[in-house]
Coordinates of C-alpha atoms and ligand atoms in Angstrom, one line a residue:
M1 CA 109.9 92.4 50.8
S2 CA 113.0 92.5 48.6
R3 CA 114.5 89.4 46.9
L4 CA 117.0 87.6 49.0
V5 CA 120.5 86.8 47.6
V6 CA 122.5 84.3 49.9
V7 CA 126.2 83.9 49.3
S8 CA 128.2 81.1 51.0
N9 CA 131.3 79.2 50.1
R10 CA 129.3 76.0 49.3
V11 CA 125.9 76.0 47.8
P12 CA 123.5 73.1 48.5
V13 CA 122.1 72.8 45.0
P14 CA 119.1 70.4 45.3
T15 CA 119.9 67.2 43.2
P16 CA 117.5 64.3 42.8
G17 CA 118.4 61.2 44.7
T18 CA 120.6 63.0 47.4
P19 CA 119.4 63.3 50.9
P20 CA 117.6 66.6 51.9
A21 CA 119.8 69.4 53.2
G22 CA 120.3 70.1 56.9
G23 CA 118.5 72.7 59.0
L24 CA 120.4 75.9 58.0
A25 CA 120.0 75.2 54.3
V26 CA 116.3 74.5 54.8
A27 CA 115.7 77.8 56.7
L28 CA 117.7 79.9 54.1
S29 CA 116.0 78.3 51.1
G30 CA 112.7 78.7 52.8
A31 CA 113.3 82.4 53.1
M32 CA 114.3 82.6 49.5
K33 CA 111.3 80.6 48.3
A34 CA 109.0 83.0 50.2
R35 CA 110.5 86.2 48.6
G36 CA 112.3 85.0 45.5
G37 CA 115.9 84.3 45.8
L38 CA 119.4 83.6 44.4
W39 CA 122.0 81.4 46.2
F40 CA 125.5 82.0 45.0
G41 CA 128.9 80.3 45.8
W42 CA 131.4 77.7 44.8
S43 CA 130.2 74.6 43.1
G44 CA 132.4 72.2 44.9
R45 CA 134.1 71.4 41.5
T46 CA 137.6 72.4 40.2
L47 CA 138.2 73.8 36.8
P48 CA 140.5 71.8 34.3
P49 CA 144.1 73.0 34.6
D50 CA 144.1 75.0 31.3
A51 CA 140.7 76.5 31.6
G52 CA 140.8 80.3 32.0
E53 CA 138.8 82.2 34.7
P54 CA 135.0 81.4 34.7
R55 CA 133.1 84.1 32.9
A56 CA 129.7 83.4 34.3
A57 CA 128.1 81.4 37.1
Q58 CA 126.2 78.2 36.2
L59 CA 122.5 78.6 37.0
T60 CA 119.9 76.1 38.1
E61 CA 116.3 76.8 39.1
S62 CA 114.4 75.0 41.7
E63 CA 111.1 76.0 43.4
G64 CA 111.6 79.7 42.8
V65 CA 115.2 79.8 43.8
T66 CA 118.1 80.3 41.4
Y67 CA 121.3 78.4 42.4
A68 CA 124.3 80.1 40.9
V69 CA 127.6 78.3 41.2
V70 CA 131.2 78.8 40.1
D71 CA 133.9 76.3 39.5
L72 CA 137.3 77.3 40.9
S73 CA 140.8 76.5 39.8
E74 CA 143.1 74.2 41.9
R75 CA 145.4 77.2 42.6
D76 CA 142.4 79.4 43.8
L77 CA 141.2 76.6 46.1
D78 CA 144.7 75.9 47.5
D79 CA 145.2 79.6 48.3
Y80 CA 141.6 80.9 49.1
Y81 CA 140.0 77.8 50.7
A82 CA 142.6 75.3 52.0
G83 CA 145.1 78.2 52.6
F84 CA 143.9 81.5 53.9
S85 CA 140.4 80.3 55.0
N86 CA 141.2 77.0 56.6
R87 CA 144.9 77.3 57.6
M88 CA 144.8 80.9 58.8
L89 CA 141.3 82.2 59.7
W90 CA 139.7 79.0 60.9
P91 CA 142.5 78.2 63.5
L92 CA 143.0 81.7 64.5
F93 CA 139.3 82.5 65.1
H94 CA 139.2 79.3 67.2
Y95 CA 142.1 80.6 69.4
R96 CA 144.7 78.3 67.9
M97 CA 147.5 80.6 67.0
D98 CA 149.8 77.6 67.1
L99 CA 148.1 76.1 64.1
T100 CA 148.0 79.1 61.8
E101 CA 149.9 79.6 58.6
F102 CA 149.9 83.0 57.1
T103 CA 151.4 83.6 53.6
R104 CA 151.0 86.5 51.2
V105 CA 150.2 84.0 48.5
N106 CA 147.3 82.6 50.3
L107 CA 146.1 86.1 51.2
A108 CA 146.2 87.1 47.6
G109 CA 144.2 84.0 46.5
Y110 CA 141.6 84.9 49.2
H111 CA 141.1 88.3 47.8
R112 CA 141.3 86.9 44.1
V113 CA 138.4 84.6 44.7
N114 CA 136.3 87.2 46.6
R115 CA 136.9 89.6 43.7
L116 CA 136.0 86.8 41.2
F117 CA 132.7 86.1 43.2
S118 CA 131.9 89.8 43.2
R119 CA 132.5 90.1 39.4
L120 CA 130.2 87.1 38.7
L121 CA 127.6 87.9 41.2
A122 CA 127.2 91.7 40.6
P123 CA 125.4 91.2 37.1
Q124 CA 122.9 89.0 38.9
I125 CA 121.9 91.6 41.5
T126 CA 119.1 94.1 41.1
P127 CA 119.1 97.3 43.2
E128 CA 116.4 96.1 45.5
D129 CA 117.9 92.9 46.5
A130 CA 119.0 92.2 50.1
I131 CA 122.4 90.3 50.2
W132 CA 123.3 87.9 53.0
V133 CA 126.9 86.7 53.0
H134 CA 127.9 83.7 55.1
D135 CA 131.1 83.0 57.0
Y136 CA 134.8 83.6 57.1
H137 CA 135.7 82.7 53.5
L138 CA 133.8 85.7 52.2
I139 CA 134.5 88.6 54.6
P140 CA 135.7 91.0 51.8
L141 CA 132.8 90.4 49.5
A142 CA 130.6 93.4 50.5
A143 CA 133.7 95.7 50.0
E144 CA 134.2 94.2 46.6
L145 CA 130.6 94.6 45.7
R146 CA 130.6 98.2 46.9
S147 CA 133.7 99.0 44.8
A148 CA 131.7 97.6 41.8
G149 CA 128.9 100.1 42.6
C150 CA 126.4 97.9 44.5
K151 CA 124.5 100.0 46.9
N152 CA 122.3 97.1 48.2
R153 CA 121.6 96.3 51.8
M154 CA 124.3 93.7 52.7
G155 CA 124.5 91.5 55.8
F156 CA 127.2 89.2 57.0
F157 CA 126.9 86.3 59.5
L158 CA 130.0 84.7 61.1
H159 CA 129.4 81.1 62.0
I160 CA 132.6 80.8 63.8
P161 CA 133.8 82.7 67.0
F162 CA 135.0 86.3 66.7
P163 CA 138.3 86.2 68.8
P164 CA 139.4 88.8 71.3
P165 CA 141.8 91.5 70.1
D166 CA 144.9 90.0 71.4
I167 CA 144.3 87.0 69.2
L168 CA 142.8 88.8 66.2
T169 CA 145.8 91.1 65.9
V170 CA 148.0 88.1 65.3
L171 CA 146.5 88.2 61.8
P172 CA 148.8 90.6 59.8
N173 CA 145.9 92.0 57.9
H174 CA 143.5 92.3 60.9
A175 CA 142.9 95.9 60.2
D176 CA 141.6 95.2 56.6
V177 CA 139.4 92.3 57.8
V178 CA 137.6 94.6 60.3
R179 CA 137.5 97.4 57.6
S180 CA 135.8 94.8 55.3
L181 CA 133.3 93.9 57.9
A182 CA 132.3 97.6 58.1
A183 CA 131.2 97.6 54.5
Y184 CA 128.1 95.5 55.6
D185 CA 125.0 97.1 57.0
V186 CA 124.4 94.2 59.6
V187 CA 127.1 91.9 61.0
G188 CA 125.8 89.0 62.9
F189 CA 127.8 87.0 65.4
Q190 CA 126.7 83.8 67.3
T191 CA 126.9 85.1 70.9
P192 CA 127.2 88.3 73.0
I193 CA 130.8 87.3 73.8
D194 CA 131.7 87.7 70.1
V195 CA 130.0 91.1 70.0
E196 CA 132.0 92.1 73.1
N197 CA 135.3 91.0 71.4
F198 CA 134.3 93.1 68.4
E199 CA 133.6 96.1 70.5
T200 CA 136.9 95.8 72.4
Y201 CA 138.8 95.6 69.2
V202 CA 137.0 98.6 67.8
R203 CA 137.8 100.5 71.0
R204 CA 141.4 99.5 71.3
E205 CA 142.3 100.0 67.8
K206 CA 140.5 103.4 67.9
I207 CA 138.5 102.9 64.7
G208 CA 135.0 103.7 66.0
R209 CA 132.6 103.4 68.8
R210 CA 129.3 101.9 69.9
L211 CA 126.2 104.0 69.6
P212 CA 123.6 104.1 72.4
D213 CA 121.2 102.1 70.3
G214 CA 123.7 99.2 70.0
R215 CA 124.9 99.9 66.5
F216 CA 128.5 100.8 65.8
V217 CA 130.3 103.4 63.9
V218 CA 133.4 101.8 62.3
H219 CA 135.6 103.7 60.0
G220 CA 132.9 106.3 59.7
R221 CA 130.2 103.9 58.6
T222 CA 127.2 102.8 60.8
V223 CA 126.9 99.1 61.1
R224 CA 124.5 97.0 63.2
V225 CA 126.5 94.4 65.0
E226 CA 124.6 91.9 67.1
A227 CA 124.3 88.4 68.3
Y228 CA 121.9 86.0 66.4
P229 CA 122.5 82.6 67.9
V230 CA 121.9 80.0 65.2
G231 CA 119.2 77.4 66.0
I232 CA 118.0 74.2 64.5
E233 CA 114.7 72.9 63.3
T234 CA 113.8 72.0 66.8
Q235 CA 110.3 70.6 66.4
T236 CA 111.1 68.7 63.1
F237 CA 114.1 67.1 64.7
A238 CA 112.3 66.2 67.8
D239 CA 109.6 64.5 65.6
V240 CA 112.1 62.6 63.7
A241 CA 113.8 61.4 66.9
A242 CA 110.5 60.3 68.4
A243 CA 109.7 58.3 65.2
S244 CA 113.2 56.7 65.2
G245 CA 112.2 53.5 66.8
R246 CA 111.5 52.2 63.3
N247 CA 114.9 53.0 62.0
A248 CA 116.8 49.7 61.4
L249 CA 120.3 51.1 62.3
V250 CA 119.0 52.5 65.5
R251 CA 117.3 49.2 66.4
R252 CA 120.4 47.3 65.6
T253 CA 122.6 49.6 67.6
K254 CA 120.2 49.3 70.7
E255 CA 120.3 45.5 70.4
S256 CA 124.0 45.5 70.3
L257 CA 124.3 47.6 73.4
G258 CA 122.0 45.4 75.6
D259 CA 121.6 47.0 79.0
R260 CA 124.6 49.3 78.7
K261 CA 124.1 53.1 78.8
L262 CA 125.1 54.9 75.6
I263 CA 127.3 58.0 75.7
I264 CA 127.4 59.7 72.3
G265 CA 129.7 62.2 70.6
V266 CA 129.0 63.5 67.0
D267 CA 131.6 65.9 65.4
R268 CA 133.3 66.6 62.2
L269 CA 136.9 65.4 62.6
D270 CA 138.2 68.9 63.5
Y271 CA 140.7 69.9 66.2
S272 CA 138.3 72.6 67.4
K273 CA 136.0 69.9 68.6
G274 CA 138.2 68.6 71.3
I275 CA 137.7 64.9 70.4
A276 CA 141.2 63.8 71.6
E277 CA 140.7 65.5 75.0
R278 CA 137.2 64.1 75.2
I279 CA 138.5 60.5 74.6
Q280 CA 141.2 61.1 77.2
A281 CA 138.5 62.2 79.6
F282 CA 136.6 59.0 78.9
E283 CA 139.7 57.0 79.6
T284 CA 140.2 58.8 82.9
F285 CA 136.5 58.1 83.8
L286 CA 137.1 54.4 83.2
L287 CA 140.1 54.5 85.5
L288 CA 138.5 56.5 88.3
D289 CA 135.1 54.8 88.1
P290 CA 135.8 51.1 87.4
E291 CA 132.3 50.2 88.4
W292 CA 131.1 51.7 85.1
R293 CA 133.4 49.4 83.1
G294 CA 131.2 47.0 81.1
R295 CA 128.1 49.1 81.9
C296 CA 128.4 51.9 79.4
T297 CA 129.6 52.4 75.8
Y298 CA 130.8 55.5 74.2
L299 CA 129.9 55.9 70.5
Q300 CA 132.0 58.6 68.7
I301 CA 130.6 59.4 65.2
T302 CA 133.2 61.4 63.4
P303 CA 132.9 62.0 59.6
K304 CA 136.3 63.1 58.1
S305 CA 136.6 66.7 57.0
R306 CA 139.2 68.9 55.2
G307 CA 141.5 66.1 54.4
E308 CA 143.6 68.5 52.3
V309 CA 144.8 70.4 55.3
P310 CA 147.8 68.7 57.0
E311 CA 146.7 69.5 60.6
Y312 CA 143.5 67.4 59.9
A313 CA 145.5 64.3 58.8
A314 CA 147.6 64.6 62.0
M315 CA 144.7 64.7 64.2
E316 CA 143.0 61.8 62.5
R317 CA 146.0 59.8 63.4
E318 CA 146.1 61.0 67.0
V319 CA 142.4 60.3 67.6
A320 CA 142.6 56.7 66.0
G321 CA 145.7 56.1 68.2
L322 CA 143.9 57.1 71.4
A323 CA 140.8 55.0 70.5
G324 CA 143.0 52.1 69.9
R325 CA 144.8 52.5 73.2
I326 CA 141.6 52.7 75.2
N327 CA 140.1 49.7 73.6
G328 CA 143.3 47.8 74.0
T329 CA 143.5 48.6 77.6
F330 CA 139.9 48.2 78.8
S331 CA 138.1 45.9 76.3
E332 CA 136.7 42.6 77.5
L333 CA 135.8 39.7 75.1
D334 CA 132.2 40.8 75.4
W335 CA 132.7 44.6 75.7
T336 CA 134.3 47.4 73.8
P337 CA 134.2 50.7 75.6
L338 CA 134.7 52.9 72.6
R339 CA 133.1 52.6 69.2
Y340 CA 134.8 55.1 66.9
V341 CA 133.0 55.5 63.6
N342 CA 134.8 57.5 61.0
R343 CA 132.0 58.1 58.6
T344 CA 128.6 59.9 58.2
V345 CA 125.5 58.4 59.7
G346 CA 122.1 59.2 58.2
R347 CA 120.2 62.1 59.8
N348 CA 117.2 60.0 61.0
A349 CA 119.5 57.4 62.5
L350 CA 121.5 60.1 64.2
A351 CA 118.3 61.6 65.8
G352 CA 117.4 58.2 67.1
L353 CA 121.0 57.6 68.5
Y354 CA 120.9 60.9 70.4
R355 CA 117.5 60.0 71.8
Y356 CA 118.7 56.6 73.0
A357 CA 121.9 58.0 74.6
R358 CA 122.0 58.7 78.3
V359 CA 124.8 61.3 77.9
G360 CA 125.7 63.5 74.9
L361 CA 129.3 64.7 75.0
V362 CA 129.7 68.0 73.3
T363 CA 133.1 69.3 74.4
P364 CA 134.7 71.5 71.8
L365 CA 137.8 73.5 72.8
R366 CA 136.1 76.4 70.9
D367 CA 133.0 76.6 68.8
G368 CA 130.9 79.3 67.2
M369 CA 127.7 77.7 68.3
N370 CA 127.7 73.9 68.0
L371 CA 124.4 72.5 66.6
V372 CA 125.0 69.0 67.8
A373 CA 124.3 70.3 71.4
K374 CA 120.9 71.6 70.3
E375 CA 120.1 68.4 68.2
F376 CA 120.8 66.3 71.3
V377 CA 118.5 68.2 73.4
A378 CA 115.8 68.3 70.7
A379 CA 115.9 64.5 70.3
Q380 CA 115.4 63.6 74.0
D381 CA 112.4 61.7 75.3
P382 CA 110.7 64.2 77.6
E383 CA 109.9 61.3 80.0
N384 CA 113.4 60.1 80.2
P385 CA 115.8 62.6 78.9
G386 CA 119.6 62.2 78.6
V387 CA 122.1 64.6 80.0
L388 CA 124.0 67.1 77.9
L389 CA 127.7 67.6 78.9
L390 CA 128.7 70.8 77.2
S391 CA 131.9 72.7 76.9
R392 CA 131.8 76.2 78.3
F393 CA 133.6 77.3 75.2
A394 CA 130.8 76.3 72.8
G395 CA 128.6 79.3 71.7
A396 CA 125.7 77.0 72.7
A397 CA 126.7 77.3 76.3
S398 CA 125.4 80.9 76.4
E399 CA 121.9 79.5 75.8
L400 CA 121.8 76.0 77.2
D401 CA 121.8 76.6 80.9
G402 CA 120.5 73.1 81.8
A403 CA 123.6 71.4 80.5
L404 CA 126.4 70.2 82.7
L405 CA 129.0 72.7 81.8
T406 CA 132.5 71.5 81.5
N407 CA 136.0 72.8 80.7
P408 CA 137.4 70.5 78.1
Y409 CA 141.0 71.3 79.0
D410 CA 140.3 69.8 82.4
V411 CA 140.4 66.2 81.6
D412 CA 139.9 65.0 85.2
G413 CA 137.0 67.4 85.7
T414 CA 135.3 66.2 82.4
A415 CA 135.8 62.6 83.6
G416 CA 134.1 63.5 86.8
S417 CA 131.2 65.1 84.9
I418 CA 130.7 62.0 82.8
A419 CA 130.2 60.0 86.0
R420 CA 127.9 62.6 87.4
A421 CA 125.8 62.6 84.1
L422 CA 125.5 58.8 84.1
D423 CA 124.4 58.9 87.8
M424 CA 121.9 61.8 87.5
P425 CA 118.5 61.1 88.9
L426 CA 115.5 61.3 86.6
E427 CA 113.9 64.4 88.2
E428 CA 117.1 66.5 87.8
R429 CA 117.5 65.3 84.1
K430 CA 113.9 66.3 83.4
D431 CA 114.4 69.7 85.0
R432 CA 117.6 70.5 83.1
W433 CA 116.2 69.2 79.8
S434 CA 112.9 71.2 79.9
S435 CA 114.5 74.6 80.3
M436 CA 116.9 73.8 77.4
F437 CA 114.1 72.5 75.2
Q438 CA 111.9 75.5 75.7
R439 CA 114.8 77.7 74.8
I440 CA 115.7 76.0 71.6
R441 CA 112.0 75.6 70.6
E442 CA 111.6 79.3 70.8
Y443 CA 114.9 80.3 69.3
D444 CA 114.9 77.9 66.4
V445 CA 116.6 78.2 62.9
A446 CA 113.5 80.0 61.6
W447 CA 113.8 82.6 64.4
W448 CA 117.5 83.1 63.5
C449 CA 116.8 83.6 59.9
R450 CA 113.8 85.9 60.5
S451 CA 115.6 88.1 63.1
F452 CA 118.7 88.5 60.9
L453 CA 116.6 89.3 57.9
D454 CA 114.4 91.8 59.9
A455 CA 117.5 93.6 61.0
L456 CA 118.7 93.7 57.4
E457 CA 115.4 95.0 56.0
N458 CA 115.2 97.7 58.7
E459 CA 118.7 99.1 58.0
E460 CA 118.9 101.8 55.4
A461 CA 120.2 100.5 52.1
A462 CA 123.9 101.6 51.8
P463 CA 124.1 105.3 52.7
P464 CA 126.2 107.5 50.4
Q465 CA 129.4 107.2 52.5
A466 CA 129.4 103.5 51.8
G467 CA 131.3 104.1 48.6
R468 CA 134.3 105.2 50.8
I469 CA 134.8 101.5 51.9
A470 CA 137.1 100.5 49.2
A471 CA 137.9 96.8 48.7
V472 CA 141.2 95.9 50.2
R473 CA 143.5 94.4 47.6
Ligands
GDG501 C1 129.9 75.7 61.9 C2 130.5 76.2 63.2 C3 128.1 76.5 64.1 C4 127.9 65.7 62.0 N1 128.1 64.4 61.8 C5 127.1 63.9 61.1 C6 126.2 64.9 60.9 N2 126.7 66.0 61.4 C7 126.0 67.3 61.5 C8 125.5 67.5 62.9 C9 125.3 69.1 62.8 C10 126.5 69.5 61.8 O1 126.8 68.3 61.1 C11 127.6 70.0 62.5 O2 127.3 71.3 63.0 P1 128.1 72.0 64.1 O3 127.4 73.2 64.5 O4 128.3 71.1 65.3 O5 129.6 72.3 63.5 P2 130.3 72.9 62.2 O6 130.2 72.0 61.1 O7 131.7 73.2 62.7 O8 129.6 74.3 61.9 C12 129.5 75.9 64.4 C13 127.7 76.0 62.7 O9 128.6 76.4 61.7 C14 126.3 76.7 62.3 O10 126.4 78.1 62.5 O11 127.3 75.9 65.1 O12 130.1 76.4 65.6 O13 131.8 75.7 63.5 O14 124.1 69.4 62.3 O15 124.4 66.9 63.1 N3 125.0 64.7 60.3 C15 124.7 63.5 59.8 N4 125.6 62.5 59.9 C16 126.8 62.6 60.6 O16 127.6 61.7 60.7 N5 123.6 63.2 59.2

């Protein structure tokens, strides 16, 4: 087994006194501990204004894994991270053409940082290493590394959706983006729909074809492109949830709810998550099903994210306004319908709250996968499971067939599904839950990591023509 090099925008460098990392980081660092590894990316820190470009990554060792991080300048972060990654690729890949902002300056910054990463990473790589690059911030990295002479096996996993060609081609440099993907040996998407979108693009743009064994030839290079749906640490999460009765926050929350049924939503504050539409659906539900007033409470836990991007500040105001309106309209002296919490809750408490909830609302307008959906299922009590209300536009919908599927754009329909979920008889809840739990137990995060790495191991290391994929400047 070759050493594993993981590259992602952020690197979870273990630091004493901070809570343990989440499931993905655990799985990836587990794979690196088993075979030796290096995790490379941005440190999360900015360089002082007059500092020149960093000359080397800062290294930390922990349990057989080397963490290599790089500080970035304010300008690089503005252009590469807040700009091209989060104001162009993120909204576009989530089908939000209306929210995109494309500028040549941001695109140049995106390539500048990918080039910088390649320059600082290349000296750390040995010829036998397998390299696994994560997410939309780093699409051009393989092409950059190949230009620098790296012939290693390289894989890329896209955590967000891959949109259909009519949307992707809104990106002025869409051809370069797909050409950069072709510099990898394995490209992983979340669902078969993403693979289908990729295939349609390749066919329409006449840049390659699908081979009978499922691989693709794109720009003359053979690439394995497949769906590897991300999982969670299902059993660990289920165990934590089962033990959560001892958690003080969970206990206090239960006491404060009395006999009321708990409806829960947990999302980063992001427009892709459909939080505003969901709150409107809850409002419609209270209007149409007045008998539930006073008998249920909706808890929406929404840590802030990406405050530096203006669209996020705007949606924060919108969601807070909606929450205020609902509570103003429906609250009684002894009942508040919606509890809107704008900060992070500890992982153990979260598991306990999922378990106590009768309904989990996971209704993104578009989501690569959505791990909250899987965590909600994992956390349930098998004897009295809650109901998952899941957007058909979450990647998780292609696996979780026991969920009540909903269209988040249909506010009335979602309101009706909330009522149906609250009224669902125990037997139906158990049936629906057990098929979902089996699925996520088998296809957990360890499965995801293993199957991607197996595919990467089994692909030939960069064949000679790989050198032809020049980095796009
Ligand atoms: C991207 C893709 C894909 C949230 N609030 C709290 C908290 N969280 C945790 C959840 C979950 C994680 O954050 C969010 O994961 P998601 O999958 O829902 O969403 P993204 O952050 O957008 O992730 C997504 C994912 O990558 C993986 O490939 O599924 O589609 O967009 O684990 O539990 N955790 C704690 N407190 C909180 O308040 N402890």
